[in-house]
Amino acid sequence: MDLTGLDVIDAHIHQWDPHTTPRLFSKHAKLMRYLPLPIDLFAKFTPRRDLQFVGDPSAYVGPYLPADYRTDQRGVTVRGLVHVEAEWSGSAPDETRWVASLPFGVDTPALAAIVGAADPAAESLGPTLDAHQSASPLFRGIRATVAHHPDPGVKSFAAHDGLLTAPAFLDGFGQLATRGLSFDAWLYSGQLPELTALAERFPEVPIVVDHLATPAGIFGPVGKHTGKTASERREVFERWRDDITDLAAQPQVVAKVSGLMMPVLGHPVPPRGLSTQVSVLVDRLGPMLAHALSVFGPDRLIWGSNFPVDKPVTSLPVAVDAVATALTKAGASAEDLRKIFGGNALRFYGIDLG
């Protein structure tokens, strides 16, 4: 569709340099740098659940920095970016400081907001939040590592579920309210009832559910026993639909229309350098986006590219086109799209681009 005049705020990107900053995947990136193996051979030694999550490990073995994003965004007018924490393995506020130092806004979109890592259950939460806020005035909120999937063949980032409703987590979470900070929740769709319970308990904390809660296997098989058949995929969709409807009843919760090209959803990954066609993505994403629009409305949806994580499946312009087309088919107006692709992010993250 024609995207002319659509000024975009990309509300979910990642930047990293695993060679010079501490990332959970730095060890593998450095190995590839000093022992240059063909990426396809490297992929053969990557655990299956990791490979199914990333689709193509090449995005993780080198830096992804402002110039790389500039290349990927060509064809889409992006005014500002929201950076979300990404597997930093050192002191979390150091990531905020590092991101703020990157050369955004020169010949790339401006850095508009930063979401840093923090664990509400940690005794050090207060000092960590202080350090984030000192590191950059663009710091707006946190994301915690809580994503867990019951299928052992699907990559989890937390040892178990239930973290969002654990007593220590709840004890710390209120500090977000007192500091006026938001919470980005990335989890798998089976954890949505936990997030709803958290939102009910803290109506004063703005919450965004990242990636429409990542219903793994909704488009194809992943893991050991997820999304193997059309019937199983339908069950994933129906449970996601019901649970996200309950979450949407909490008025302070918004949803990111992001991460919808993640391979863990069950997308087939095209050969490297190719992109899944817009029409194919519109057909796949249509039911999810139609439901999200119906329960959150156009004022509580925020678009983000999730680049470079989504890059193995599609290009950034195709991702924008596919989401905009699917939302339009679901009844979104041109004004609705302006909100979803920009205005809502400005409001939620308190962005001022001058």
Short mmCIF file of C-alpha atoms in Angstrom, two decimals:
data_model
loop_
_atom_site.label_atom_id
_atom_site.label_comp_id
_atom_site.label_asym_id
_atom_site.label_seq_id
_atom_site.Cartn_x
_atom_site.Cartn_y
_atom_site.Cartn_z
CA MET A 1 0.00 0.00 0.00
CA ASP A 2 1.06 3.66 -0.37
CA LEU A 3 2.91 4.69 2.81
CA THR A 4 3.60 8.26 1.69
CA GLY A 5 3.20 10.71 4.52
CA LEU A 6 3.46 8.09 7.23
CA ASP A 7 6.03 9.50 9.68
CA VAL A 8 7.12 6.52 11.70
CA ILE A 9 8.37 6.16 15.24
CA ASP A 10 10.01 2.74 15.38
CA ALA A 11 9.18 1.87 18.96
CA HIS A 12 11.23 -1.31 19.26
CA ILE A 13 14.75 -1.74 17.94
CA HIS A 14 17.96 -3.29 19.25
CA GLN A 15 21.56 -2.19 18.87
CA TRP A 16 24.56 -4.29 19.75
CA ASP A 17 28.24 -4.85 19.21
CA PRO A 18 29.07 -8.26 20.65
CA HIS A 19 32.76 -7.71 19.92
CA THR A 20 33.19 -4.69 22.20
CA THR A 21 30.27 -4.86 24.64
CA PRO A 22 29.14 -7.71 26.91
CA ARG A 23 26.29 -9.68 25.38
CA LEU A 24 25.05 -13.16 26.16
CA PHE A 25 26.02 -14.09 22.61
CA SER A 26 29.43 -12.31 22.64
CA LYS A 27 31.36 -15.56 23.08
CA HIS A 28 29.97 -16.99 19.85
CA ALA A 29 30.38 -13.70 17.99
CA LYS A 30 34.04 -13.46 18.99
CA LEU A 31 34.59 -17.07 17.99
CA MET A 32 33.21 -16.32 14.54
CA ARG A 33 35.44 -13.26 14.30
CA TYR A 34 38.68 -15.03 15.11
CA LEU A 35 37.80 -18.41 13.65
CA PRO A 36 35.81 -17.40 10.58
CA LEU A 37 33.54 -20.30 9.76
CA PRO A 38 30.86 -20.20 7.06
CA ILE A 39 27.68 -19.07 8.79
CA ASP A 40 25.81 -22.12 7.50
CA LEU A 41 28.39 -24.40 9.12
CA PHE A 42 28.18 -22.38 12.34
CA ALA A 43 24.39 -22.79 12.26
CA LYS A 44 24.77 -26.57 12.26
CA PHE A 45 26.43 -26.37 15.67
CA THR A 46 23.81 -23.99 17.08
CA PRO A 47 21.29 -25.66 19.44
CA ARG A 48 18.04 -26.32 17.58
CA ARG A 49 15.87 -24.21 19.88
CA ASP A 50 18.27 -21.27 19.52
CA LEU A 51 18.30 -21.62 15.75
CA GLN A 52 14.51 -21.82 15.62
CA PHE A 53 14.31 -18.63 17.67
CA VAL A 54 16.77 -16.56 15.61
CA GLY A 55 16.11 -18.12 12.21
CA ASP A 56 19.51 -17.01 10.91
CA PRO A 57 22.38 -16.51 13.40
CA SER A 58 24.24 -14.10 11.12
CA ALA A 59 22.49 -11.12 12.74
CA TYR A 60 24.03 -12.04 16.09
CA VAL A 61 27.66 -12.63 15.12
CA GLY A 62 28.47 -9.00 14.34
CA PRO A 63 27.49 -5.45 15.26
CA TYR A 64 24.12 -3.92 14.50
CA LEU A 65 24.54 -0.16 14.84
CA PRO A 66 22.89 3.08 13.62
CA ALA A 67 24.37 2.82 10.12
CA ASP A 68 22.99 -0.72 9.80
CA TYR A 69 19.53 0.47 10.79
CA ARG A 70 19.80 3.35 8.30
CA THR A 71 20.41 0.83 5.54
CA ASP A 72 17.48 -1.35 6.64
CA GLN A 73 14.98 1.52 6.92
CA ARG A 74 15.44 2.82 3.38
CA GLY A 75 12.03 3.36 1.83
CA VAL A 76 10.43 4.16 5.19
CA THR A 77 10.52 7.63 6.76
CA VAL A 78 11.45 7.04 10.40
CA ARG A 79 11.54 10.09 12.68
CA GLY A 80 12.60 8.48 15.94
CA LEU A 81 13.63 5.23 17.58
CA VAL A 82 12.94 3.52 20.88
CA HIS A 83 15.79 1.25 21.94
CA VAL A 84 14.89 -1.78 24.05
CA GLU A 85 17.46 -3.73 26.07
CA ALA A 86 19.02 -6.73 24.38
CA GLU A 87 20.88 -9.43 26.33
CA TRP A 88 23.50 -7.16 27.89
CA SER A 89 25.41 -9.33 30.36
CA GLY A 90 27.11 -6.60 32.39
CA SER A 91 25.69 -3.85 34.56
CA ALA A 92 22.37 -2.94 32.89
CA PRO A 93 22.72 0.86 33.18
CA ASP A 94 25.94 0.59 31.18
CA GLU A 95 23.83 -0.50 28.21
CA THR A 96 21.69 2.62 28.56
CA ARG A 97 24.83 4.76 28.64
CA TRP A 98 26.31 2.93 25.65
CA VAL A 99 23.12 3.27 23.55
CA ALA A 100 22.89 6.99 24.38
CA SER A 101 26.46 7.44 23.08
CA LEU A 102 25.74 5.98 19.63
CA PRO A 103 25.66 8.36 16.63
CA PHE A 104 21.91 8.61 16.18
CA GLY A 105 20.33 11.67 14.61
CA VAL A 106 23.21 12.56 12.30
CA ASP A 107 22.22 10.73 9.13
CA THR A 108 19.98 8.31 11.00
CA PRO A 109 16.69 8.75 12.87
CA ALA A 110 16.92 10.35 16.31
CA LEU A 111 17.10 8.22 19.42
CA ALA A 112 13.80 9.09 21.09
CA ALA A 113 13.61 6.85 24.17
CA ILE A 114 15.45 4.03 25.93
CA VAL A 115 13.98 1.01 27.72
CA GLY A 116 16.62 -0.54 29.94
CA ALA A 117 16.95 -3.87 31.70
CA ALA A 118 16.08 -4.28 35.38
CA ASP A 119 14.63 -6.97 37.63
CA PRO A 120 11.86 -5.73 39.95
CA ALA A 121 12.60 -8.69 42.23
CA ALA A 122 16.20 -7.59 42.82
CA GLU A 123 17.14 -5.87 46.06
CA SER A 124 19.26 -3.50 43.97
CA LEU A 125 16.30 -2.29 41.89
CA GLY A 126 16.29 1.26 43.30
CA PRO A 127 20.00 1.94 42.67
CA THR A 128 19.70 0.33 39.23
CA LEU A 129 16.85 2.64 38.26
CA ASP A 130 18.80 5.62 39.60
CA ALA A 131 21.78 4.61 37.47
CA HIS A 132 19.62 4.23 34.35
CA GLN A 133 18.14 7.67 34.88
CA SER A 134 21.59 9.16 35.41
CA ALA A 135 22.90 7.43 32.30
CA SER A 136 20.46 9.18 29.95
CA PRO A 137 17.51 11.57 30.11
CA LEU A 138 15.92 9.39 27.42
CA PHE A 139 15.42 6.51 29.86
CA ARG A 140 11.69 5.84 30.12
CA GLY A 141 11.20 2.41 31.63
CA ILE A 142 12.41 -1.15 31.99
CA ARG A 143 12.04 -4.60 30.54
CA ALA A 144 12.62 -7.69 32.67
CA THR A 145 13.63 -11.16 31.52
CA VAL A 146 10.49 -13.25 32.16
CA ALA A 147 9.78 -15.12 28.90
CA HIS A 148 9.35 -18.84 29.54
CA HIS A 149 7.75 -21.50 27.36
CA PRO A 150 6.64 -24.92 28.64
CA ASP A 151 7.89 -26.67 25.50
CA PRO A 152 11.57 -27.48 26.24
CA GLY A 153 12.28 -27.20 22.53
CA VAL A 154 11.23 -23.52 22.47
CA LYS A 155 13.91 -21.11 23.68
CA SER A 156 13.12 -19.68 27.11
CA PHE A 157 14.82 -16.69 28.68
CA ALA A 158 13.67 -17.37 32.25
CA ALA A 159 14.06 -20.57 34.24
CA HIS A 160 10.34 -20.87 34.96
CA ASP A 161 7.08 -19.00 34.66
CA GLY A 162 5.32 -17.22 37.49
CA LEU A 163 7.94 -14.46 37.79
CA LEU A 164 5.45 -11.66 37.15
CA THR A 165 3.38 -12.62 40.18
CA ALA A 166 6.18 -13.66 42.55
CA PRO A 167 6.12 -11.74 45.86
CA ALA A 168 9.56 -10.19 45.40
CA PHE A 169 8.68 -9.01 41.88
CA LEU A 170 5.45 -7.43 43.13
CA ASP A 171 7.26 -5.77 46.03
CA GLY A 172 9.66 -4.04 43.66
CA PHE A 173 7.29 -3.29 40.81
CA GLY A 174 5.64 -0.41 42.67
CA GLN A 175 8.89 1.56 42.38
CA LEU A 176 8.06 2.07 38.71
CA ALA A 177 4.93 3.96 39.70
CA THR A 178 6.70 6.23 42.16
CA ARG A 179 9.31 7.13 39.52
CA GLY A 180 6.86 7.53 36.62
CA LEU A 181 8.43 4.68 34.64
CA SER A 182 6.81 2.21 32.26
CA PHE A 183 7.17 -1.56 31.93
CA ASP A 184 7.78 -3.39 28.67
CA ALA A 185 6.61 -6.98 29.10
CA TRP A 186 8.03 -9.54 26.71
CA LEU A 187 6.68 -12.99 27.37
CA TYR A 188 5.13 -15.92 25.58
CA SER A 189 1.38 -15.95 25.09
CA GLY A 190 0.81 -18.67 27.69
CA GLN A 191 1.99 -16.18 30.32
CA LEU A 192 -0.64 -13.56 29.48
CA PRO A 193 -2.80 -14.33 32.56
CA GLU A 194 0.22 -13.46 34.74
CA LEU A 195 0.57 -10.10 33.01
CA THR A 196 -3.14 -9.40 33.37
CA ALA A 197 -2.91 -10.10 37.11
CA LEU A 198 0.09 -7.74 37.35
CA ALA A 199 -1.77 -5.00 35.47
CA GLU A 200 -4.81 -5.40 37.72
CA ARG A 201 -2.63 -4.97 40.79
CA PHE A 202 -0.76 -1.90 39.47
CA PRO A 203 -3.20 0.20 37.41
CA GLU A 204 -0.94 3.22 37.84
CA VAL A 205 2.01 1.67 35.93
CA PRO A 206 1.91 2.04 32.12
CA ILE A 207 2.51 -1.40 30.62
CA VAL A 208 3.18 -2.39 27.04
CA VAL A 209 2.99 -6.03 25.98
CA ASP A 210 5.76 -6.50 23.45
CA HIS A 211 5.26 -8.40 20.21
CA LEU A 212 1.57 -9.13 20.91
CA ALA A 213 2.86 -11.68 23.45
CA THR A 214 4.68 -13.91 20.93
CA PRO A 215 2.37 -16.90 20.46
CA ALA A 216 5.08 -19.40 19.51
CA GLY A 217 4.07 -21.84 16.80
CA ILE A 218 1.01 -19.90 15.65
CA PHE A 219 2.19 -19.98 12.02
CA GLY A 220 4.10 -23.27 11.95
CA PRO A 221 5.89 -25.93 13.98
CA VAL A 222 8.55 -24.98 16.52
CA GLY A 223 10.06 -26.78 19.48
CA LYS A 224 9.24 -30.38 20.28
CA HIS A 225 5.47 -30.25 20.18
CA THR A 226 4.28 -26.70 19.45
CA GLY A 227 2.24 -25.79 16.39
CA LYS A 228 2.77 -29.11 14.67
CA THR A 229 -0.68 -29.36 13.11
CA ALA A 230 -3.32 -26.92 11.88
CA SER A 231 -5.46 -27.91 14.86
CA GLU A 232 -2.66 -27.15 17.32
CA ARG A 233 -1.98 -23.81 15.65
CA ARG A 234 -5.65 -22.96 15.92
CA GLU A 235 -5.54 -23.76 19.63
CA VAL A 236 -2.55 -21.42 20.05
CA PHE A 237 -4.49 -18.67 18.30
CA GLU A 238 -7.67 -19.19 20.29
CA ARG A 239 -5.92 -19.18 23.65
CA TRP A 240 -3.93 -16.09 22.63
CA ARG A 241 -7.13 -14.39 21.45
CA ASP A 242 -8.97 -15.03 24.72
CA ASP A 243 -6.07 -14.14 27.01
CA ILE A 244 -5.10 -10.95 25.20
CA THR A 245 -8.74 -9.87 25.28
CA ASP A 246 -8.62 -10.12 29.07
CA LEU A 247 -5.38 -8.11 29.15
CA ALA A 248 -6.84 -5.40 26.91
CA ALA A 249 -9.54 -4.77 29.53
CA GLN A 250 -6.83 -3.07 31.62
CA PRO A 251 -6.87 0.53 30.35
CA GLN A 252 -3.21 1.32 31.15
CA VAL A 253 -1.98 -1.53 28.94
CA VAL A 254 -0.98 -0.95 25.33
CA ALA A 255 0.25 -3.52 22.82
CA LYS A 256 3.24 -3.40 20.51
CA VAL A 257 2.55 -4.52 16.98
CA SER A 258 6.13 -5.69 16.80
CA GLY A 259 8.10 -8.90 16.59
CA LEU A 260 5.44 -10.40 14.33
CA MET A 261 8.11 -11.66 11.93
CA MET A 262 10.05 -13.52 14.63
CA PRO A 263 10.94 -17.03 13.41
CA VAL A 264 9.73 -18.54 16.72
CA LEU A 265 6.17 -17.79 15.64
CA GLY A 266 6.64 -20.53 13.07
CA HIS A 267 7.45 -18.44 10.00
CA PRO A 268 9.43 -20.33 7.38
CA VAL A 269 12.75 -18.48 7.01
CA PRO A 270 13.46 -17.64 3.36
CA PRO A 271 16.95 -18.02 1.88
CA ARG A 272 19.38 -15.41 3.20
CA GLY A 273 18.90 -12.03 1.54
CA LEU A 274 15.33 -12.68 0.47
CA SER A 275 12.14 -11.39 2.09
CA THR A 276 8.76 -13.00 2.62
CA GLN A 277 6.23 -11.32 0.33
CA VAL A 278 3.79 -8.71 1.64
CA SER A 279 0.74 -10.69 0.52
CA VAL A 280 1.90 -13.81 2.36
CA LEU A 281 2.51 -11.86 5.56
CA VAL A 282 -0.84 -10.07 5.31
CA ASP A 283 -2.64 -13.41 5.11
CA ARG A 284 -0.71 -14.78 8.09
CA LEU A 285 -0.90 -11.72 10.30
CA GLY A 286 -4.41 -10.63 9.38
CA PRO A 287 -6.39 -12.50 12.06
CA MET A 288 -3.99 -11.48 14.86
CA LEU A 289 -3.94 -7.83 13.86
CA ALA A 290 -7.70 -7.67 13.32
CA HIS A 291 -8.27 -9.00 16.83
CA ALA A 292 -5.66 -6.73 18.40
CA LEU A 293 -7.27 -3.72 16.72
CA SER A 294 -10.70 -4.76 17.92
CA VAL A 295 -9.74 -5.16 21.61
CA PHE A 296 -7.08 -2.45 22.05
CA GLY A 297 -8.43 0.03 19.52
CA PRO A 298 -6.24 2.33 17.41
CA ASP A 299 -5.17 4.42 20.44
CA ARG A 300 -3.45 1.52 22.25
CA LEU A 301 -1.42 -0.12 19.48
CA ILE A 302 2.22 0.84 18.84
CA TRP A 303 4.32 -0.34 15.91
CA GLY A 304 7.95 -1.43 16.21
CA SER A 305 10.23 -3.26 13.79
CA ASN A 306 12.09 -5.42 16.32
CA PHE A 307 15.09 -5.16 14.01
CA PRO A 308 17.40 -6.91 13.56
CA VAL A 309 15.63 -9.86 15.25
CA ASP A 310 12.85 -9.93 12.61
CA LYS A 311 15.27 -9.43 9.72
CA PRO A 312 15.70 -13.11 8.73
CA VAL A 313 12.03 -13.31 7.73
CA THR A 314 11.46 -9.96 6.04
CA SER A 315 12.78 -6.48 5.31
CA LEU A 316 11.75 -3.45 7.33
CA PRO A 317 9.80 -1.77 4.47
CA VAL A 318 7.93 -5.03 3.80
CA ALA A 319 7.15 -5.36 7.51
CA VAL A 320 5.66 -1.86 7.59
CA ASP A 321 3.69 -2.49 4.40
CA ALA A 322 2.34 -5.84 5.61
CA VAL A 323 1.22 -4.54 9.01
CA ALA A 324 -0.31 -1.37 7.55
CA THR A 325 -2.14 -3.36 4.87
CA ALA A 326 -3.47 -5.93 7.34
CA LEU A 327 -4.64 -3.21 9.74
CA THR A 328 -6.34 -1.33 6.89
CA LYS A 329 -8.15 -4.50 5.86
CA ALA A 330 -9.26 -4.84 9.49
CA GLY A 331 -10.82 -1.38 9.38
CA ALA A 332 -8.02 1.00 10.44
CA SER A 333 -8.26 4.46 8.88
CA ALA A 334 -5.39 6.63 7.68
CA GLU A 335 -5.59 8.54 10.97
CA ASP A 336 -5.51 5.26 12.90
CA LEU A 337 -2.32 4.27 11.07
CA ARG A 338 -0.70 7.60 11.95
CA LYS A 339 -1.41 6.86 15.61
CA ILE A 340 -0.22 3.24 15.49
CA PHE A 341 2.95 4.02 13.56
CA GLY A 342 3.89 7.15 15.49
CA GLY A 343 1.52 9.14 17.64
CA ASN A 344 0.82 6.47 20.24
CA ALA A 345 4.53 5.88 20.84
CA LEU A 346 5.06 9.61 21.31
CA ARG A 347 2.41 9.63 24.03
CA PHE A 348 3.30 6.35 25.77
CA TYR A 349 7.04 7.02 26.04
CA GLY A 350 6.75 10.77 26.55
CA ILE A 351 8.77 11.50 23.41
CA ASP A 352 9.57 15.06 22.35
CA LEU A 353 11.40 15.26 19.03
CA GLY A 354 11.42 19.07 19.08
#
